mmCIF file with all atom_site columns, C-alpha atoms in Angstrom:
data_model
loop_
_atom_site.group_PDB
_atom_site.id
_atom_site.type_symbol
_atom_site.label_atom_id
_atom_site.label_alt_id
_atom_site.label_comp_id
_atom_site.label_asym_id
_atom_site.label_entity_id
_atom_site.label_seq_id
_atom_site.pdbx_PDB_ins_code
_atom_site.Cartn_x
_atom_site.Cartn_y
_atom_site.Cartn_z
_atom_site.occupancy
_atom_site.B_iso_or_equiv
_atom_site.pdbx_formal_charge
_atom_site.auth_seq_id
_atom_site.auth_comp_id
_atom_site.auth_asym_id
_atom_site.auth_atom_id
_atom_site.pdbx_PDB_model_num
ATOM 1   C CA . ARG G 1 1   ? 91.191  90.767 70.718  1.00 0.00 ? 817  ARG G CA 1
ATOM 2   C CA . LYS G 1 2   ? 91.282  88.314 73.604  1.00 0.00 ? 818  LYS G CA 1
ATOM 3   C CA . GLU G 1 3   ? 94.688  87.053 74.639  1.00 0.00 ? 819  GLU G CA 1
ATOM 4   C CA . VAL G 1 4   ? 93.586  83.455 74.218  1.00 0.00 ? 820  VAL G CA 1
ATOM 5   C CA . GLU G 1 5   ? 90.551  82.423 72.198  1.00 0.00 ? 821  GLU G CA 1
ATOM 6   C CA . GLN G 1 6   ? 88.788  79.131 71.854  1.00 0.00 ? 822  GLN G CA 1
ATOM 7   C CA . ASP G 1 7   ? 85.608  77.995 70.142  1.00 0.00 ? 823  ASP G CA 1
ATOM 8   C CA . PRO G 1 8   ? 83.312  77.217 73.091  1.00 0.00 ? 824  PRO G CA 1
ATOM 9   C CA . GLY G 1 9   ? 81.566  74.399 71.218  1.00 0.00 ? 825  GLY G CA 1
ATOM 10  C CA . PRO G 1 10  ? 79.966  72.144 72.152  1.00 0.00 ? 826  PRO G CA 1
ATOM 11  C CA . PHE G 1 11  ? 81.499  69.632 69.823  1.00 0.00 ? 827  PHE G CA 1
ATOM 12  C CA . ASN G 1 12  ? 79.215  66.597 69.731  1.00 0.00 ? 828  ASN G CA 1
ATOM 13  C CA . VAL G 1 13  ? 80.999  63.633 68.188  1.00 0.00 ? 829  VAL G CA 1
ATOM 14  C CA . PRO G 1 14  ? 80.254  59.898 68.033  1.00 0.00 ? 830  PRO G CA 1
ATOM 15  C CA . GLU G 1 15  ? 82.462  57.398 69.795  1.00 0.00 ? 831  GLU G CA 1
ATOM 16  C CA . GLY G 1 16  ? 85.458  56.491 67.696  1.00 0.00 ? 832  GLY G CA 1
ATOM 17  C CA . ALA G 1 17  ? 85.522  59.783 65.835  1.00 0.00 ? 833  ALA G CA 1
ATOM 18  C CA . THR G 1 18  ? 88.522  62.061 65.498  1.00 0.00 ? 834  THR G CA 1
ATOM 19  C CA . VAL G 1 19  ? 88.048  65.605 66.720  1.00 0.00 ? 835  VAL G CA 1
ATOM 20  C CA . ALA G 1 20  ? 90.333  68.638 66.720  1.00 0.00 ? 836  ALA G CA 1
ATOM 21  C CA . PHE G 1 21  ? 90.272  71.907 68.618  1.00 0.00 ? 837  PHE G CA 1
ATOM 22  C CA . ASN G 1 22  ? 92.219  75.051 67.922  1.00 0.00 ? 838  ASN G CA 1
ATOM 23  C CA . CYS G 1 23  ? 93.223  77.830 70.234  1.00 0.00 ? 839  CYS G CA 1
ATOM 24  C CA . THR G 1 24  ? 94.598  81.172 69.061  1.00 0.00 ? 840  THR G CA 1
ATOM 25  C CA . TYR G 1 25  ? 96.769  83.521 71.098  1.00 0.00 ? 841  TYR G CA 1
ATOM 26  C CA . SER G 1 26  ? 97.551  87.172 70.565  1.00 0.00 ? 842  SER G CA 1
ATOM 27  C CA . ASN G 1 27  ? 101.003 87.609 72.106  1.00 0.00 ? 843  ASN G CA 1
ATOM 28  C CA . SER G 1 28  ? 103.615 86.503 69.608  1.00 0.00 ? 844  SER G CA 1
ATOM 29  C CA . ALA G 1 29  ? 106.188 86.366 72.400  1.00 0.00 ? 845  ALA G CA 1
ATOM 30  C CA . SER G 1 30  ? 104.271 83.640 74.249  1.00 0.00 ? 846  SER G CA 1
ATOM 31  C CA . GLN G 1 31  ? 106.611 80.938 75.356  1.00 0.00 ? 847  GLN G CA 1
ATOM 32  C CA . SER G 1 32  ? 104.814 77.900 76.648  1.00 0.00 ? 848  SER G CA 1
ATOM 33  C CA . PHE G 1 33  ? 101.531 76.270 75.898  1.00 0.00 ? 849  PHE G CA 1
ATOM 34  C CA . PHE G 1 34  ? 99.394  73.652 77.535  1.00 0.00 ? 850  PHE G CA 1
ATOM 35  C CA . TRP G 1 35  ? 96.106  71.836 77.271  1.00 0.00 ? 851  TRP G CA 1
ATOM 36  C CA . TYR G 1 36  ? 94.117  71.240 80.434  1.00 0.00 ? 852  TYR G CA 1
ATOM 37  C CA . ARG G 1 37  ? 91.006  69.172 80.829  1.00 0.00 ? 853  ARG G CA 1
ATOM 38  C CA . GLN G 1 38  ? 88.139  70.131 83.110  1.00 0.00 ? 854  GLN G CA 1
ATOM 39  C CA . ASP G 1 39  ? 85.342  67.727 83.928  1.00 0.00 ? 855  ASP G CA 1
ATOM 40  C CA . CYS G 1 40  ? 81.973  69.059 84.993  1.00 0.00 ? 856  CYS G CA 1
ATOM 41  C CA . ARG G 1 41  ? 82.141  70.592 88.471  1.00 0.00 ? 857  ARG G CA 1
ATOM 42  C CA . LYS G 1 42  ? 85.783  69.552 88.860  1.00 0.00 ? 858  LYS G CA 1
ATOM 43  C CA . GLU G 1 43  ? 89.068  71.411 88.843  1.00 0.00 ? 859  GLU G CA 1
ATOM 44  C CA . PRO G 1 44  ? 91.207  71.677 85.693  1.00 0.00 ? 860  PRO G CA 1
ATOM 45  C CA . LYS G 1 45  ? 93.911  69.068 85.274  1.00 0.00 ? 861  LYS G CA 1
ATOM 46  C CA . LEU G 1 46  ? 96.933  69.171 83.029  1.00 0.00 ? 862  LEU G CA 1
ATOM 47  C CA . LEU G 1 47  ? 96.418  67.069 79.918  1.00 0.00 ? 863  LEU G CA 1
ATOM 48  C CA . MET G 1 48  ? 99.620  67.790 78.062  1.00 0.00 ? 864  MET G CA 1
ATOM 49  C CA . SER G 1 49  ? 102.220 70.395 77.291  1.00 0.00 ? 865  SER G CA 1
ATOM 50  C CA . VAL G 1 50  ? 102.575 71.587 73.721  1.00 0.00 ? 866  VAL G CA 1
ATOM 51  C CA . TYR G 1 51  ? 106.046 71.534 72.254  1.00 0.00 ? 867  TYR G CA 1
ATOM 52  C CA . SER G 1 52  ? 107.286 73.331 69.169  1.00 0.00 ? 868  SER G CA 1
ATOM 53  C CA . SER G 1 53  ? 107.908 70.042 67.415  1.00 0.00 ? 869  SER G CA 1
ATOM 54  C CA . GLY G 1 54  ? 104.469 68.733 68.310  1.00 0.00 ? 870  GLY G CA 1
ATOM 55  C CA . ASN G 1 55  ? 103.889 65.907 70.718  1.00 0.00 ? 871  ASN G CA 1
ATOM 56  C CA . GLU G 1 56  ? 101.733 62.876 71.078  1.00 0.00 ? 872  GLU G CA 1
ATOM 57  C CA . ASP G 1 57  ? 100.405 61.027 74.088  1.00 0.00 ? 873  ASP G CA 1
ATOM 58  C CA . GLY G 1 58  ? 98.393  57.989 73.130  1.00 0.00 ? 874  GLY G CA 1
ATOM 59  C CA . ARG G 1 59  ? 95.278  59.166 71.316  1.00 0.00 ? 875  ARG G CA 1
ATOM 60  C CA . PHE G 1 60  ? 96.095  62.818 71.913  1.00 0.00 ? 876  PHE G CA 1
ATOM 61  C CA . THR G 1 61  ? 98.289  64.963 69.677  1.00 0.00 ? 877  THR G CA 1
ATOM 62  C CA . ALA G 1 62  ? 99.167  68.584 70.378  1.00 0.00 ? 878  ALA G CA 1
ATOM 63  C CA . GLN G 1 63  ? 100.717 70.958 67.881  1.00 0.00 ? 879  GLN G CA 1
ATOM 64  C CA . LEU G 1 64  ? 101.975 74.515 67.883  1.00 0.00 ? 880  LEU G CA 1
ATOM 65  C CA . ASN G 1 65  ? 101.928 76.869 64.915  1.00 0.00 ? 881  ASN G CA 1
ATOM 66  C CA . ARG G 1 66  ? 103.919 79.938 65.888  1.00 0.00 ? 882  ARG G CA 1
ATOM 67  C CA . ALA G 1 67  ? 103.561 81.637 62.534  1.00 0.00 ? 883  ALA G CA 1
ATOM 68  C CA . SER G 1 68  ? 99.783  81.635 62.778  1.00 0.00 ? 884  SER G CA 1
ATOM 69  C CA . GLN G 1 69  ? 99.766  81.821 66.573  1.00 0.00 ? 885  GLN G CA 1
ATOM 70  C CA . TYR G 1 70  ? 97.606  78.864 67.386  1.00 0.00 ? 886  TYR G CA 1
ATOM 71  C CA . ILE G 1 71  ? 97.834  75.536 69.103  1.00 0.00 ? 887  ILE G CA 1
ATOM 72  C CA . SER G 1 72  ? 95.749  72.498 68.374  1.00 0.00 ? 888  SER G CA 1
ATOM 73  C CA . LEU G 1 73  ? 94.612  69.362 70.127  1.00 0.00 ? 889  LEU G CA 1
ATOM 74  C CA . LEU G 1 74  ? 93.653  66.274 68.163  1.00 0.00 ? 890  LEU G CA 1
ATOM 75  C CA . ILE G 1 75  ? 91.830  63.399 69.797  1.00 0.00 ? 891  ILE G CA 1
ATOM 76  C CA . ARG G 1 76  ? 91.637  60.138 67.886  1.00 0.00 ? 892  ARG G CA 1
ATOM 77  C CA . ASP G 1 77  ? 89.229  57.273 68.532  1.00 0.00 ? 893  ASP G CA 1
ATOM 78  C CA . SER G 1 78  ? 87.127  59.358 70.922  1.00 0.00 ? 894  SER G CA 1
ATOM 79  C CA . LYS G 1 79  ? 85.882  57.657 74.077  1.00 0.00 ? 895  LYS G CA 1
ATOM 80  C CA . LEU G 1 80  ? 82.863  58.536 76.163  1.00 0.00 ? 896  LEU G CA 1
ATOM 81  C CA . SER G 1 81  ? 85.305  59.391 78.947  1.00 0.00 ? 897  SER G CA 1
ATOM 82  C CA . ASP G 1 82  ? 86.851  62.114 76.785  1.00 0.00 ? 898  ASP G CA 1
ATOM 83  C CA . SER G 1 83  ? 83.726  64.223 77.332  1.00 0.00 ? 899  SER G CA 1
ATOM 84  C CA . ALA G 1 84  ? 84.945  67.330 79.135  1.00 0.00 ? 900  ALA G CA 1
ATOM 85  C CA . THR G 1 85  ? 85.926  70.931 78.568  1.00 0.00 ? 901  THR G CA 1
ATOM 86  C CA . TYR G 1 86  ? 89.390  71.415 77.131  1.00 0.00 ? 902  TYR G CA 1
ATOM 87  C CA . LEU G 1 87  ? 91.221  74.555 78.226  1.00 0.00 ? 903  LEU G CA 1
ATOM 88  C CA . CYS G 1 88  ? 94.050  76.123 76.296  1.00 0.00 ? 904  CYS G CA 1
ATOM 89  C CA . VAL G 1 89  ? 96.722  77.784 78.444  1.00 0.00 ? 905  VAL G CA 1
ATOM 90  C CA . VAL G 1 90  ? 99.380  80.204 77.290  1.00 0.00 ? 906  VAL G CA 1
ATOM 91  C CA . ASN G 1 91  ? 102.353 81.520 79.273  1.00 0.00 ? 907  ASN G CA 1
ATOM 92  C CA . SER G 1 92  ? 103.548 84.914 78.118  1.00 0.00 ? 908  SER G CA 1
ATOM 93  C CA . PRO G 1 93  ? 106.804 86.589 79.046  1.00 0.00 ? 909  PRO G CA 1
ATOM 94  C CA . GLY G 1 94  ? 106.734 89.161 81.705  1.00 0.00 ? 910  GLY G CA 1
ATOM 95  C CA . GLY G 1 95  ? 108.061 89.610 85.174  1.00 0.00 ? 911  GLY G CA 1
ATOM 96  C CA . TYR G 1 96  ? 106.699 86.240 86.131  1.00 0.00 ? 912  TYR G CA 1
ATOM 97  C CA . GLN G 1 97  ? 105.425 84.552 82.980  1.00 0.00 ? 913  GLN G CA 1
ATOM 98  C CA . LYS G 1 98  ? 101.806 85.575 82.884  1.00 0.00 ? 914  LYS G CA 1
ATOM 99  C CA . VAL G 1 99  ? 99.454  82.631 82.570  1.00 0.00 ? 915  VAL G CA 1
ATOM 100 C CA . THR G 1 100 ? 96.266  83.021 80.556  1.00 0.00 ? 916  THR G CA 1
ATOM 101 C CA . PHE G 1 101 ? 93.541  80.418 80.295  1.00 0.00 ? 917  PHE G CA 1
ATOM 102 C CA . GLY G 1 102 ? 91.146  80.175 77.391  1.00 0.00 ? 918  GLY G CA 1
ATOM 103 C CA . THR G 1 103 ? 87.469  79.845 78.192  1.00 0.00 ? 919  THR G CA 1
ATOM 104 C CA . GLY G 1 104 ? 87.482  76.249 77.016  1.00 0.00 ? 920  GLY G CA 1
ATOM 105 C CA . THR G 1 105 ? 85.984  74.061 74.324  1.00 0.00 ? 921  THR G CA 1
ATOM 106 C CA . LYS G 1 106 ? 83.317  71.625 75.407  1.00 0.00 ? 922  LYS G CA 1
ATOM 107 C CA . LEU G 1 107 ? 83.445  68.133 73.962  1.00 0.00 ? 923  LEU G CA 1
ATOM 108 C CA . GLN G 1 108 ? 80.594  65.661 74.233  1.00 0.00 ? 924  GLN G CA 1
ATOM 109 C CA . VAL G 1 109 ? 81.251  62.153 72.942  1.00 0.00 ? 925  VAL G CA 1
ATOM 110 C CA . ILE G 1 110 ? 78.015  60.385 72.085  1.00 0.00 ? 926  ILE G CA 1
ATOM 111 C CA . PRO G 1 111 ? 77.506  56.604 72.220  1.00 0.00 ? 927  PRO G CA 1
ATOM 112 C CA . GLY B 2 1   ? 97.274  63.151 99.585  1.00 0.00 ? 1236 GLY B CA 1
ATOM 113 C CA . ALA B 2 2   ? 100.025 65.426 98.377  1.00 0.00 ? 1237 ALA B CA 1
ATOM 114 C CA . GLY B 2 3   ? 97.889  67.611 96.144  1.00 0.00 ? 1238 GLY B CA 1
ATOM 115 C CA . VAL B 2 4   ? 96.550  71.117 96.562  1.00 0.00 ? 1239 VAL B CA 1
ATOM 116 C CA . SER B 2 5   ? 93.839  71.320 99.167  1.00 0.00 ? 1240 SER B CA 1
ATOM 117 C CA . GLN B 2 6   ? 91.249  74.025 99.723  1.00 0.00 ? 1241 GLN B CA 1
ATOM 118 C CA . SER B 2 7   ? 88.817  74.717 102.493 1.00 0.00 ? 1242 SER B CA 1
ATOM 119 C CA . PRO B 2 8   ? 85.972  74.959 102.956 1.00 0.00 ? 1243 PRO B CA 1
ATOM 120 C CA . SER B 2 9   ? 84.744  72.945 99.995  1.00 0.00 ? 1244 SER B CA 1
ATOM 121 C CA . ASN B 2 10  ? 81.431  74.780 100.129 1.00 0.00 ? 1245 ASN B CA 1
ATOM 122 C CA . LYS B 2 11  ? 80.465  78.053 101.746 1.00 0.00 ? 1246 LYS B CA 1
ATOM 123 C CA . VAL B 2 12  ? 77.051  79.655 101.944 1.00 0.00 ? 1247 VAL B CA 1
ATOM 124 C CA . THR B 2 13  ? 76.965  83.157 103.332 1.00 0.00 ? 1248 THR B CA 1
ATOM 125 C CA . GLU B 2 14  ? 74.673  86.128 103.530 1.00 0.00 ? 1249 GLU B CA 1
ATOM 126 C CA . LYS B 2 15  ? 75.198  89.263 101.527 1.00 0.00 ? 1250 LYS B CA 1
ATOM 127 C CA . GLY B 2 16  ? 77.386  91.698 103.415 1.00 0.00 ? 1251 GLY B CA 1
ATOM 128 C CA . LYS B 2 17  ? 79.296  89.098 105.421 1.00 0.00 ? 1252 LYS B CA 1
ATOM 129 C CA . ASP B 2 18  ? 83.031  88.512 105.137 1.00 0.00 ? 1253 ASP B CA 1
ATOM 130 C CA . VAL B 2 19  ? 84.417  85.160 104.033 1.00 0.00 ? 1254 VAL B CA 1
ATOM 131 C CA . GLU B 2 20  ? 87.859  83.633 104.153 1.00 0.00 ? 1255 GLU B CA 1
ATOM 132 C CA . LEU B 2 21  ? 88.978  80.900 101.794 1.00 0.00 ? 1256 LEU B CA 1
ATOM 133 C CA . ARG B 2 22  ? 92.055  78.819 102.385 1.00 0.00 ? 1257 ARG B CA 1
ATOM 134 C CA . CYS B 2 23  ? 94.520  77.130 100.068 1.00 0.00 ? 1258 CYS B CA 1
ATOM 135 C CA . ASP B 2 24  ? 97.257  74.660 101.000 1.00 0.00 ? 1259 ASP B CA 1
ATOM 136 C CA . PRO B 2 25  ? 99.593  74.292 98.040  1.00 0.00 ? 1260 PRO B CA 1
ATOM 137 C CA . ILE B 2 26  ? 101.756 71.315 97.202  1.00 0.00 ? 1261 ILE B CA 1
ATOM 138 C CA . SER B 2 27  ? 104.757 71.325 99.506  1.00 0.00 ? 1262 SER B CA 1
ATOM 139 C CA . GLY B 2 28  ? 107.703 73.132 97.961  1.00 0.00 ? 1263 GLY B CA 1
ATOM 140 C CA . HIS B 2 29  ? 105.691 74.926 95.288  1.00 0.00 ? 1264 HIS B CA 1
ATOM 141 C CA . THR B 2 30  ? 106.709 78.563 95.381  1.00 0.00 ? 1265 THR B CA 1
ATOM 142 C CA . ALA B 2 31  ? 104.095 79.875 92.975  1.00 0.00 ? 1266 ALA B CA 1
ATOM 143 C CA . LEU B 2 32  ? 100.443 80.071 93.971  1.00 0.00 ? 1267 LEU B CA 1
ATOM 144 C CA . TYR B 2 33  ? 97.493  81.341 91.958  1.00 0.00 ? 1268 TYR B CA 1
ATOM 145 C CA . TRP B 2 34  ? 93.894  82.173 92.749  1.00 0.00 ? 1269 TRP B CA 1
ATOM 146 C CA . TYR B 2 35  ? 91.182  82.006 90.106  1.00 0.00 ? 1270 TYR B CA 1
ATOM 147 C CA . ARG B 2 36  ? 87.442  82.443 90.067  1.00 0.00 ? 1271 ARG B CA 1
ATOM 148 C CA . GLN B 2 37  ? 85.058  80.492 87.864  1.00 0.00 ? 1272 GLN B CA 1
ATOM 149 C CA . SER B 2 38  ? 81.414  81.386 87.537  1.00 0.00 ? 1273 SER B CA 1
ATOM 150 C CA . LEU B 2 39  ? 78.945  78.756 86.374  1.00 0.00 ? 1274 LEU B CA 1
ATOM 151 C CA . GLY B 2 40  ? 79.588  77.823 82.773  1.00 0.00 ? 1275 GLY B CA 1
ATOM 152 C CA . GLN B 2 41  ? 82.349  80.385 82.418  1.00 0.00 ? 1276 GLN B CA 1
ATOM 153 C CA . GLY B 2 42  ? 86.104  80.277 81.998  1.00 0.00 ? 1277 GLY B CA 1
ATOM 154 C CA . LEU B 2 43  ? 88.740  80.829 84.644  1.00 0.00 ? 1278 LEU B CA 1
ATOM 155 C CA . GLU B 2 44  ? 89.190  84.404 85.807  1.00 0.00 ? 1279 GLU B CA 1
ATOM 156 C CA . PHE B 2 45  ? 92.668  85.142 87.160  1.00 0.00 ? 1280 PHE B CA 1
ATOM 157 C CA . LEU B 2 46  ? 92.647  86.911 90.529  1.00 0.00 ? 1281 LEU B CA 1
ATOM 158 C CA . ILE B 2 47  ? 96.146  87.013 92.005  1.00 0.00 ? 1282 ILE B CA 1
ATOM 159 C CA . TYR B 2 48  ? 99.542  85.361 91.809  1.00 0.00 ? 1283 TYR B CA 1
ATOM 160 C CA . PHE B 2 49  ? 102.020 84.779 94.631  1.00 0.00 ? 1284 PHE B CA 1
ATOM 161 C CA . GLN B 2 50  ? 105.705 84.033 94.332  1.00 0.00 ? 1285 GLN B CA 1
ATOM 162 C CA . GLY B 2 51  ? 106.734 83.086 97.801  1.00 0.00 ? 1286 GLY B CA 1
ATOM 163 C CA . ASN B 2 52  ? 104.936 85.464 100.135 1.00 0.00 ? 1287 ASN B CA 1
ATOM 164 C CA . SER B 2 53  ? 104.796 88.386 97.745  1.00 0.00 ? 1288 SER B CA 1
ATOM 165 C CA . ALA B 2 54  ? 102.163 89.069 95.123  1.00 0.00 ? 1289 ALA B CA 1
ATOM 166 C CA . PRO B 2 55  ? 103.739 90.448 91.939  1.00 0.00 ? 1290 PRO B CA 1
ATOM 167 C CA . ASP B 2 56  ? 100.389 90.460 90.168  1.00 0.00 ? 1291 ASP B CA 1
ATOM 168 C CA . LYS B 2 57  ? 97.149  91.435 91.855  1.00 0.00 ? 1292 LYS B CA 1
ATOM 169 C CA . SER B 2 58  ? 95.635  92.762 88.681  1.00 0.00 ? 1293 SER B CA 1
ATOM 170 C CA . GLY B 2 59  ? 92.761  90.313 88.650  1.00 0.00 ? 1294 GLY B CA 1
ATOM 171 C CA . LEU B 2 60  ? 91.256  91.212 92.013  1.00 0.00 ? 1295 LEU B CA 1
ATOM 172 C CA . PRO B 2 61  ? 87.850  92.619 91.031  1.00 0.00 ? 1296 PRO B CA 1
ATOM 173 C CA . SER B 2 62  ? 87.550  95.215 93.787  1.00 0.00 ? 1297 SER B CA 1
ATOM 174 C CA . ASP B 2 63  ? 89.081  96.376 97.035  1.00 0.00 ? 1298 ASP B CA 1
ATOM 175 C CA . ARG B 2 64  ? 86.734  94.018 98.845  1.00 0.00 ? 1299 ARG B CA 1
ATOM 176 C CA . PHE B 2 65  ? 89.050  91.222 97.726  1.00 0.00 ? 1300 PHE B CA 1
ATOM 177 C CA . SER B 2 66  ? 92.422  90.638 99.360  1.00 0.00 ? 1301 SER B CA 1
ATOM 178 C CA . ALA B 2 67  ? 94.794  87.741 99.722  1.00 0.00 ? 1302 ALA B CA 1
ATOM 179 C CA . GLU B 2 68  ? 97.870  86.889 101.663 1.00 0.00 ? 1303 GLU B CA 1
ATOM 180 C CA . ARG B 2 69  ? 100.340 84.086 101.848 1.00 0.00 ? 1304 ARG B CA 1
ATOM 181 C CA . THR B 2 70  ? 102.445 83.231 104.847 1.00 0.00 ? 1305 THR B CA 1
ATOM 182 C CA . GLY B 2 71  ? 105.531 81.097 105.225 1.00 0.00 ? 1306 GLY B CA 1
ATOM 183 C CA . GLY B 2 72  ? 105.612 80.579 101.492 1.00 0.00 ? 1307 GLY B CA 1
ATOM 184 C CA . SER B 2 73  ? 102.850 78.066 101.948 1.00 0.00 ? 1308 SER B CA 1
ATOM 185 C CA . VAL B 2 74  ? 99.227  78.579 102.976 1.00 0.00 ? 1309 VAL B CA 1
ATOM 186 C CA . SER B 2 75  ? 97.255  81.337 101.313 1.00 0.00 ? 1310 SER B CA 1
ATOM 187 C CA . THR B 2 76  ? 93.971  82.912 102.298 1.00 0.00 ? 1311 THR B CA 1
ATOM 188 C CA . LEU B 2 77  ? 91.631  84.833 100.038 1.00 0.00 ? 1312 LEU B CA 1
ATOM 189 C CA . THR B 2 78  ? 89.333  87.191 101.904 1.00 0.00 ? 1313 THR B CA 1
ATOM 190 C CA . ILE B 2 79  ? 86.205  88.721 100.482 1.00 0.00 ? 1314 ILE B CA 1
ATOM 191 C CA . GLN B 2 80  ? 84.696  91.506 102.571 1.00 0.00 ? 1315 GLN B CA 1
ATOM 192 C CA . ARG B 2 81  ? 81.062  92.578 102.438 1.00 0.00 ? 1316 ARG B CA 1
ATOM 193 C CA . THR B 2 82  ? 80.181  89.809 100.025 1.00 0.00 ? 1317 THR B CA 1
ATOM 194 C CA . GLN B 2 83  ? 77.803  90.489 97.158  1.00 0.00 ? 1318 GLN B CA 1
ATOM 195 C CA . GLN B 2 84  ? 75.674  88.044 95.200  1.00 0.00 ? 1319 GLN B CA 1
ATOM 196 C CA . GLU B 2 85  ? 77.896  88.468 92.155  1.00 0.00 ? 1320 GLU B CA 1
ATOM 197 C CA . ASP B 2 86  ? 80.764  87.028 94.203  1.00 0.00 ? 1321 ASP B CA 1
ATOM 198 C CA . SER B 2 87  ? 79.082  83.609 94.007  1.00 0.00 ? 1322 SER B CA 1
ATOM 199 C CA . ALA B 2 88  ? 81.428  81.329 92.100  1.00 0.00 ? 1323 ALA B CA 1
ATOM 200 C CA . VAL B 2 89  ? 83.947  78.547 92.483  1.00 0.00 ? 1324 VAL B CA 1
ATOM 201 C CA . TYR B 2 90  ? 87.257  79.856 93.782  1.00 0.00 ? 1325 TYR B CA 1
ATOM 202 C CA . LEU B 2 91  ? 90.162  77.752 92.581  1.00 0.00 ? 1326 LEU B CA 1
ATOM 203 C CA . CYS B 2 92  ? 93.696  77.746 93.860  1.00 0.00 ? 1327 CYS B CA 1
ATOM 204 C CA . ALA B 2 93  ? 96.648  76.340 91.952  1.00 0.00 ? 1328 ALA B CA 1
ATOM 205 C CA . SER B 2 94  ? 100.305 75.908 92.794  1.00 0.00 ? 1329 SER B CA 1
ATOM 206 C CA . SER B 2 95  ? 103.355 75.449 90.647  1.00 0.00 ? 1330 SER B CA 1
ATOM 207 C CA . ALA B 2 96  ? 106.996 74.581 91.115  1.00 0.00 ? 1331 ALA B CA 1
ATOM 208 C CA . ASP B 2 97  ? 108.143 76.029 87.798  1.00 0.00 ? 1332 ASP B CA 1
ATOM 209 C CA . ARG B 2 98  ? 105.542 78.763 87.086  1.00 0.00 ? 1333 ARG B CA 1
ATOM 210 C CA . ARG B 2 99  ? 104.470 76.737 84.064  1.00 0.00 ? 1334 ARG B CA 1
ATOM 211 C CA . THR B 2 100 ? 102.560 73.644 85.024  1.00 0.00 ? 1335 THR B CA 1
ATOM 212 C CA . GLN B 2 101 ? 99.809  74.376 87.530  1.00 0.00 ? 1336 GLN B CA 1
ATOM 213 C CA . TYR B 2 102 ? 98.157  71.916 89.855  1.00 0.00 ? 1337 TYR B CA 1
ATOM 214 C CA . PHE B 2 103 ? 94.687  72.852 90.976  1.00 0.00 ? 1338 PHE B CA 1
ATOM 215 C CA . GLY B 2 104 ? 92.852  72.276 94.190  1.00 0.00 ? 1339 GLY B CA 1
ATOM 216 C CA . PRO B 2 105 ? 89.219  71.102 94.191  1.00 0.00 ? 1340 PRO B CA 1
ATOM 217 C CA . GLY B 2 106 ? 87.939  74.616 94.720  1.00 0.00 ? 1341 GLY B CA 1
ATOM 218 C CA . THR B 2 107 ? 85.631  76.342 97.171  1.00 0.00 ? 1342 THR B CA 1
ATOM 219 C CA . ARG B 2 108 ? 82.052  76.804 96.003  1.00 0.00 ? 1343 ARG B CA 1
ATOM 220 C CA . LEU B 2 109 ? 80.834  80.113 97.383  1.00 0.00 ? 1344 LEU B CA 1
ATOM 221 C CA . LEU B 2 110 ? 77.171  81.018 97.386  1.00 0.00 ? 1345 LEU B CA 1
ATOM 222 C CA . VAL B 2 111 ? 76.143  84.458 98.557  1.00 0.00 ? 1346 VAL B CA 1
ATOM 223 C CA . LEU B 2 112 ? 72.461  84.713 99.382  1.00 0.00 ? 1347 LEU B CA 1
#
């Protein structure tokens, strides 16, 4: 089993739709979780951290389910500019907090 | 700006040549990471630096790959005797807290 798994998509959704992605992780001792966004031919950029209590930033909501070992990202009222690949990132304990990136979920918002 | 910078932005080389890629992290960031991303693929971890030492080199694909970091700042990734399968985007990231990473724009390497 991969350490971090994501559905590669693509998710094709109309503007204004709500879309959700999940990301599962295998190490139950994982400590911190993030969502990054990567535009085509660009570097990844931090979108938001994921807190145990869940957190919201505008149209974006991130949640953590430790029992089932997954994190989720919900995007409401999708915009064309949301089209990108969304990377799940998990930090696991170790000598230096090993960082593992998922392979990403591609989102395409359609006019 | 004050972000992570990488050079060159693009590099075309012939099979068998050596290449050196450079990363300038954000000032004060002690952690530095190198990744490789092939077209349409996810990020492949290569190596992690904390200061000038590399506690985790487990991602380096072969002994043709090496990296160093000096002065707790600039890092260079060297690929010797390049092969066509080395063609990819090489991304560098730095972090102040070993949690949030800030990426550079990457070096696009093409081995002919």
